[in-house]
């Protein structure tokens, strides 16, 4: 019997890397990508206040951001998180799509931000947002290292 997922969300399951790639392939303007990030942010359920602990709050981001993971019975990781900013929540949704349900080793062998490049998102981010995005990627890698046997 496995424990229930903390803070379930549709990213990585209902909203997949492939579906994001297909959707973003139709966007030729940054404004279209920006609008879709906001739509994705609305699909990320708010994190319960009890889960927004100082231990999972990240530093280095413009807005307050929380990110953590839970080891599933099959050895993969379920990531969950939240942010106070709409764009950051959208970026978090893309990140969750990229990393959800992967093994710690798979996460350590891959760049968690590759999907952002494929979707044409990283090039338009401000320096502070890029720094925050890197903090999210670093947190994913830290969670993966922590989950290794």
Tab-separated table of C-alpha atoms in Angstrom:
chain	number	residue	atom	x	y	z
A	1	UNK	CA	0.000	0.000	0.000
A	2	UNK	CA	1.440	3.364	-0.974
A	3	UNK	CA	0.779	6.617	0.791
A	4	UNK	CA	-1.432	9.138	-1.015
A	5	UNK	CA	0.270	11.860	-3.002
A	6	UNK	CA	0.787	15.153	-1.269
A	7	UNK	CA	-0.604	18.033	-3.337
A	8	UNK	CA	-1.604	16.190	-6.530
A	9	UNK	CA	-1.628	18.182	-9.768
A	10	UNK	CA	-2.185	17.505	-13.505
A	11	UNK	CA	1.402	18.177	-14.599
A	12	UNK	CA	3.372	15.257	-15.979
A	13	UNK	CA	0.208	13.146	-16.126
A	14	UNK	CA	-2.687	14.961	-17.817
A	15	UNK	CA	-0.456	17.783	-19.010
A	16	UNK	CA	2.591	16.143	-20.576
A	17	UNK	CA	5.869	17.280	-22.077
A	18	UNK	CA	4.483	16.313	-25.489
A	19	UNK	CA	1.264	18.283	-25.033
A	20	UNK	CA	3.241	21.379	-23.979
A	21	UNK	CA	5.598	20.999	-26.942
A	22	UNK	CA	2.634	20.726	-29.301
A	23	UNK	CA	0.864	23.746	-27.777
A	24	UNK	CA	3.945	25.993	-27.656
A	25	UNK	CA	4.929	25.077	-31.246
A	26	UNK	CA	1.983	27.212	-32.402
A	27	UNK	CA	3.150	30.302	-30.508
A	28	UNK	CA	5.383	32.666	-32.453
A	29	UNK	CA	5.180	35.680	-30.149
A	30	UNK	CA	6.435	35.959	-26.577
A	31	UNK	CA	3.035	37.380	-25.563
A	32	UNK	CA	1.346	34.118	-26.607
A	33	UNK	CA	3.810	32.084	-24.522
A	34	UNK	CA	3.300	34.497	-21.624
A	35	UNK	CA	-0.493	34.111	-21.791
A	36	UNK	CA	-0.178	30.342	-21.845
A	37	UNK	CA	2.107	30.421	-18.796
A	38	UNK	CA	-0.638	32.296	-16.958
A	39	UNK	CA	-3.181	29.669	-18.059
A	40	UNK	CA	-0.881	26.918	-16.789
A	41	UNK	CA	-0.495	28.751	-13.472
A	42	UNK	CA	-4.266	28.595	-13.009
A	43	UNK	CA	-4.169	24.802	-13.405
A	44	UNK	CA	-1.667	24.380	-10.559
A	45	UNK	CA	-3.708	23.776	-7.404
A	46	UNK	CA	-2.781	26.014	-4.480
A	47	UNK	CA	-0.511	24.292	-2.008
A	48	UNK	CA	-2.110	23.729	1.387
A	49	UNK	CA	-0.818	26.246	3.923
A	50	UNK	CA	0.437	23.378	6.094
A	51	UNK	CA	2.802	22.312	3.320
A	52	UNK	CA	4.266	25.808	2.823
A	53	UNK	CA	7.031	25.286	5.341
A	54	UNK	CA	10.279	27.241	5.591
A	55	UNK	CA	12.161	24.003	4.791
A	56	UNK	CA	10.760	23.893	1.251
A	57	UNK	CA	10.727	27.646	0.539
A	58	UNK	CA	13.368	28.541	-2.029
A	59	UNK	CA	15.597	31.565	-1.962
A	60	UNK	CA	16.783	33.307	-5.103
A	61	UNK	CA	13.337	33.850	-6.606
A	62	UNK	CA	11.462	37.139	-7.158
A	63	UNK	CA	8.326	35.734	-5.550
A	64	UNK	CA	7.935	33.323	-2.675
A	65	UNK	CA	8.235	29.776	-4.018
A	66	UNK	CA	7.839	26.407	-2.369
A	67	UNK	CA	9.030	23.143	-3.941
A	68	UNK	CA	9.365	19.674	-2.510
A	69	UNK	CA	8.977	16.049	-3.481
A	70	UNK	CA	7.674	12.767	-2.235
A	71	UNK	CA	9.220	9.380	-3.027
A	72	UNK	CA	6.649	7.039	-4.543
A	73	UNK	CA	6.555	3.310	-3.883
A	74	UNK	CA	7.914	2.648	-7.405
A	75	UNK	CA	11.047	4.715	-6.728
A	76	UNK	CA	9.963	7.749	-8.754
A	77	UNK	CA	9.452	11.240	-7.381
A	78	UNK	CA	6.251	13.243	-7.122
A	79	UNK	CA	7.055	16.959	-7.042
A	80	UNK	CA	4.730	19.616	-5.714
A	81	UNK	CA	4.991	23.324	-5.190
A	82	UNK	CA	3.464	26.756	-5.337
A	83	UNK	CA	4.359	30.409	-5.786
A	84	UNK	CA	2.761	33.744	-5.041
A	85	UNK	CA	3.487	35.046	-8.553
A	86	UNK	CA	1.423	34.075	-11.599
A	87	UNK	CA	4.324	33.839	-14.028
A	88	UNK	CA	6.446	31.940	-11.525
A	89	UNK	CA	3.512	29.562	-10.943
A	90	UNK	CA	3.377	29.032	-14.720
A	91	UNK	CA	7.114	28.375	-14.856
A	92	UNK	CA	6.711	25.992	-11.918
A	93	UNK	CA	3.934	24.177	-13.809
A	94	UNK	CA	6.277	23.665	-16.781
A	95	UNK	CA	9.014	22.421	-14.453
A	96	UNK	CA	6.606	20.004	-12.742
A	97	UNK	CA	5.638	18.672	-16.172
A	98	UNK	CA	9.305	18.050	-16.994
A	99	UNK	CA	10.263	16.306	-13.737
A	100	UNK	CA	7.123	14.584	-12.445
A	101	UNK	CA	7.275	10.797	-12.107
A	102	UNK	CA	10.955	10.416	-12.939
A	103	UNK	CA	13.480	8.441	-10.928
A	104	UNK	CA	16.128	10.320	-8.954
A	105	UNK	CA	18.829	8.999	-11.300
A	106	UNK	CA	16.930	10.155	-14.402
A	107	UNK	CA	16.627	13.625	-12.880
A	108	UNK	CA	20.328	13.792	-12.065
A	109	UNK	CA	21.262	12.721	-15.600
A	110	UNK	CA	19.089	15.343	-17.307
A	111	UNK	CA	18.810	19.119	-17.373
A	112	UNK	CA	15.506	20.001	-15.682
A	113	UNK	CA	15.425	23.214	-17.720
A	114	UNK	CA	15.783	21.635	-21.181
A	115	UNK	CA	12.018	21.815	-21.714
A	116	UNK	CA	12.130	25.595	-21.166
A	117	UNK	CA	14.590	25.905	-24.059
A	118	UNK	CA	12.467	23.621	-26.257
A	119	UNK	CA	9.393	25.761	-25.550
A	120	UNK	CA	11.220	29.029	-26.205
A	121	UNK	CA	10.666	30.272	-22.666
A	122	UNK	CA	14.134	30.840	-21.235
A	123	UNK	CA	15.362	33.371	-23.782
A	124	UNK	CA	12.732	35.972	-22.821
A	125	UNK	CA	13.104	35.795	-19.042
A	126	UNK	CA	14.584	38.646	-17.048
A	127	UNK	CA	17.859	38.023	-15.237
A	128	UNK	CA	16.072	37.703	-11.889
A	129	UNK	CA	13.479	35.258	-13.299
A	130	UNK	CA	16.279	33.239	-14.916
A	131	UNK	CA	18.026	33.127	-11.558
A	132	UNK	CA	14.807	31.961	-9.902
A	133	UNK	CA	14.323	29.307	-12.551
A	134	UNK	CA	17.845	28.055	-11.894
A	135	UNK	CA	17.025	27.922	-8.170
A	136	UNK	CA	14.036	25.697	-9.015
A	137	UNK	CA	16.229	23.404	-11.141
A	138	UNK	CA	18.820	23.226	-8.355
A	139	UNK	CA	16.069	22.299	-5.882
A	140	UNK	CA	14.899	19.473	-8.174
A	141	UNK	CA	18.437	18.116	-8.364
A	142	UNK	CA	18.848	18.406	-4.578
A	143	UNK	CA	15.590	16.493	-4.036
A	144	UNK	CA	16.781	13.817	-6.474
A	145	UNK	CA	20.121	13.446	-4.654
A	146	UNK	CA	18.318	13.214	-1.318
A	147	UNK	CA	16.049	10.440	-2.649
A	148	UNK	CA	18.865	8.228	-3.916
A	149	UNK	CA	19.214	4.975	-1.967
